[in-house]
Amino acid sequence: MKEISLFIPELGSVCKIYSGVISGSGIACEDALTLVAFINSFPSVHDLESGIMDLVLKAPAERSEVVLKSLHTDLDKIVVLYKDNIIYYDRRDLRFLWDKPLSYADKDIEAQQKKTQVASDELKEASNSYEMTPFNGMSKDEAAVLERRVDRLTVEYQKEKAKLQNFYTKRKRLEEERWSVPTDIFRLIYLKCNGLLPVVEKIL
C-alpha cells in the first residue's frame, strides 16, 4: 500500500504538470515519466481509504485536516482542469517529446560509428603488418615496435567500440521510455483521481 505521505507530494507534482500544460509553460520528458510512474503506482480506493483512516487515527487532528484538504485540493484541481480542457489534453501525445532526444542519439551513433570504423581499420592494418613480420625481414626491435602499436590500437578500438555500445544503449532506453507513455495518460490519471474524490470527501 502506498503511504499517504508519499502519495500526496507525488499528486502535487502531477497537479503542477497538469497546470503547466494549460498555462503554456510546457512539458518535458521527465514530466511525462513522472506521469507514468504516478499512474503505475496509483493506490486502489481500498488502499487510499486505509491510508486515510490510519492517518486520522494516528496523526494529530490539525495535521490530518491539513493533509486531507491538500489531498482533496489537488485531486479536485486535476479533475476540473481535465474536464475544462478535455479536448486539449486528449489531443496531446507526449511521445513526441522524445523526437529530439532520439534524433540527437542517432547523430551521436552515426558520428561514433565513423570513429569506431577508423579505429578498426587502423587496427586491421597494423595487425596485418605484424602478422607478416616473419616474412618481411623486420628486425626484432622493429617487430616489437609494431607489436606495441597493435596493442595500443587494440585498446583504442575497444574504447571506441564501448562508446558506440553506450550510445546504442542510450537510444534503446529512450525508445523504451517513449513507448512506456500511454497516449491517453491524462485521461487515465483523471479517471483515477475522479474515482478517489468521493472517498476523500466522505471523510472530510
XYZ file of C-alpha atoms in Angstrom:
204
model
C 0.000 0.000 0.000
C 1.313 3.439 -0.924
C 1.698 5.670 2.124
C -0.326 8.882 2.113
C 2.881 10.736 2.997
C 4.348 9.558 -0.334
C 1.206 9.838 -2.434
C 0.437 13.469 -1.639
C 3.734 15.012 -2.861
C 3.544 12.836 -5.992
C -0.008 14.033 -6.560
C 1.186 17.619 -6.094
C 3.841 17.135 -8.788
C 1.250 15.733 -11.186
C -1.084 18.631 -10.417
C 1.689 21.071 -11.379
C 2.226 19.221 -14.655
C -1.485 19.432 -15.488
C -1.465 23.146 -14.685
C 1.729 23.706 -16.661
C 0.291 22.119 -19.784
C -2.627 24.554 -19.754
C -0.579 27.615 -18.757
C 1.774 27.056 -21.677
C 4.892 26.523 -19.567
C 5.482 23.296 -21.459
C 6.228 19.716 -20.527
C 9.452 17.722 -20.695
C 10.303 14.032 -20.996
C 10.925 13.960 -17.240
C 7.386 15.223 -16.633
C 5.914 12.541 -18.877
C 7.872 9.884 -16.987
C 6.578 11.342 -13.709
C 3.039 10.820 -15.003
C 3.878 7.236 -15.997
C 5.384 6.440 -12.599
C 2.362 8.018 -10.904
C -0.249 6.033 -12.821
C 1.728 2.811 -12.441
C 1.831 3.121 -8.644
C -1.606 4.666 -8.149
C -3.256 3.297 -4.995
C -6.570 1.487 -5.095
C -9.619 3.018 -3.440
C -9.295 0.458 -0.636
C -5.625 1.298 -0.043
C -6.354 5.020 -0.039
C -9.195 4.592 2.441
C -6.936 2.505 4.679
C -4.171 5.093 4.438
C -6.507 7.957 5.267
C -8.027 6.144 8.232
C -4.560 5.285 9.502
C -3.617 8.957 9.229
C -6.772 10.106 11.008
C -6.281 7.648 13.861
C -2.560 8.243 14.407
C -1.872 11.867 13.458
C -3.000 14.976 15.368
C -6.363 16.304 14.189
C -4.860 19.506 12.784
C -2.308 17.615 10.709
C -4.932 15.181 9.431
C -7.135 18.050 8.352
C -4.286 19.806 6.526
C -3.246 16.610 4.748
C -6.786 15.716 3.703
C -7.509 19.222 2.453
C -4.298 19.178 0.425
C -5.228 15.778 -0.979
C -8.713 16.959 -1.887
C -7.454 20.211 -3.425
C -5.012 18.504 -5.781
C -7.424 15.731 -6.772
C -10.165 18.257 -7.458
C -7.834 20.530 -9.417
C -6.724 17.708 -11.718
C -10.347 16.666 -12.276
C -11.513 20.229 -13.008
C -8.560 21.010 -15.285
C -9.158 17.876 -17.307
C -12.912 18.383 -17.601
C -12.494 22.022 -18.642
C -9.775 21.237 -21.198
C -10.570 17.654 -22.181
C -10.032 18.157 -25.921
C -6.680 19.841 -25.367
C -5.420 17.078 -23.068
C -6.737 14.232 -25.206
C -5.017 15.564 -28.314
C -1.596 15.542 -26.695
C 0.585 12.536 -27.420
C 3.545 13.009 -25.104
C 5.631 10.516 -27.017
C 6.556 13.304 -29.461
C 8.758 14.713 -26.674
C 11.312 12.027 -27.495
C 11.680 13.074 -31.155
C 14.518 15.489 -30.483
C 16.468 13.336 -27.956
C 16.233 10.395 -30.365
C 17.472 12.495 -33.273
C 20.443 13.580 -31.157
C 21.080 9.946 -30.224
C 21.052 8.966 -33.905
C 23.600 11.671 -34.714
C 25.822 10.526 -31.856
C 25.620 6.935 -33.115
C 26.441 7.963 -36.683
C 29.466 10.013 -35.596
C 30.706 7.268 -33.267
C 30.272 4.609 -35.949
C 32.706 6.548 -38.126
C 35.221 6.861 -35.294
C 34.913 3.174 -34.469
C 35.378 2.207 -38.112
C 38.527 4.331 -38.379
C 39.922 2.684 -35.241
C 39.007 -0.740 -36.632
C 40.699 -0.049 -39.971
C 43.880 1.183 -38.283
C 43.944 -1.908 -36.066
C 43.425 -4.261 -39.011
C 46.199 -2.601 -40.966
C 48.644 -2.802 -38.048
C 47.625 -6.391 -37.250
C 48.144 -7.477 -40.865
C 51.578 -5.865 -40.896
C 52.505 -7.544 -37.627
C 51.388 -10.950 -38.880
C 53.722 -10.527 -41.852
C 56.816 -9.717 -39.757
C 58.269 -13.239 -40.100
C 58.246 -12.810 -43.868
C 59.171 -9.149 -44.481
C 62.638 -9.120 -42.981
C 61.850 -6.917 -39.964
C 64.267 -6.932 -37.069
C 63.152 -7.965 -33.575
C 63.173 -4.346 -32.469
C 61.035 -3.268 -35.414
C 58.629 -6.138 -34.760
C 58.424 -5.149 -31.074
C 57.551 -1.574 -32.049
C 54.809 -2.847 -34.340
C 53.521 -5.191 -31.638
C 53.224 -2.287 -29.188
C 51.354 -0.309 -31.854
C 48.912 -3.183 -32.306
C 48.368 -3.315 -28.544
C 47.761 0.435 -28.394
C 45.356 0.394 -31.334
C 43.527 -2.560 -29.817
C 42.908 -0.558 -26.647
C 41.784 2.473 -28.658
C 39.428 0.356 -30.759
C 37.892 -1.234 -27.672
C 37.322 2.233 -26.189
C 35.592 3.478 -29.341
C 33.555 0.283 -29.568
C 32.430 0.693 -25.933
C 31.383 4.300 -26.616
C 29.314 3.144 -29.581
C 27.626 0.481 -27.477
C 26.801 3.099 -24.850
C 25.137 5.259 -27.497
C 23.092 2.268 -28.677
C 22.098 1.548 -25.074
C 21.075 5.166 -24.552
C 18.938 5.131 -27.693
C 17.251 1.907 -26.630
C 16.476 3.419 -23.226
C 14.954 6.481 -24.890
C 12.759 4.272 -27.072
C 11.634 2.266 -24.056
C 10.774 5.470 -22.195
C 8.885 6.783 -25.187
C 6.673 3.734 -25.592
C 6.020 3.493 -21.860
C 3.850 6.620 -22.101
C 0.184 5.805 -22.882
C -1.332 8.108 -25.492
C -4.264 8.759 -23.131
C -2.282 9.173 -19.923
C -4.028 12.446 -18.980
C -7.423 10.728 -19.190
C -6.205 7.689 -17.247
C -4.954 9.836 -14.381
C -8.138 11.918 -14.441
C -10.263 8.773 -14.101
C -8.199 7.598 -11.131
C -8.352 10.978 -9.389
C -12.050 11.335 -10.083
C -12.627 7.943 -8.514
C -10.794 8.931 -5.330
C -12.502 12.272 -4.791
C -15.682 10.810 -3.207
C -13.534 8.797 -0.785
C -11.762 11.911 0.473
C -14.949 13.995 0.532
C -16.654 11.331 2.634
C -14.020 11.666 5.343
C -13.553 15.457 5.263
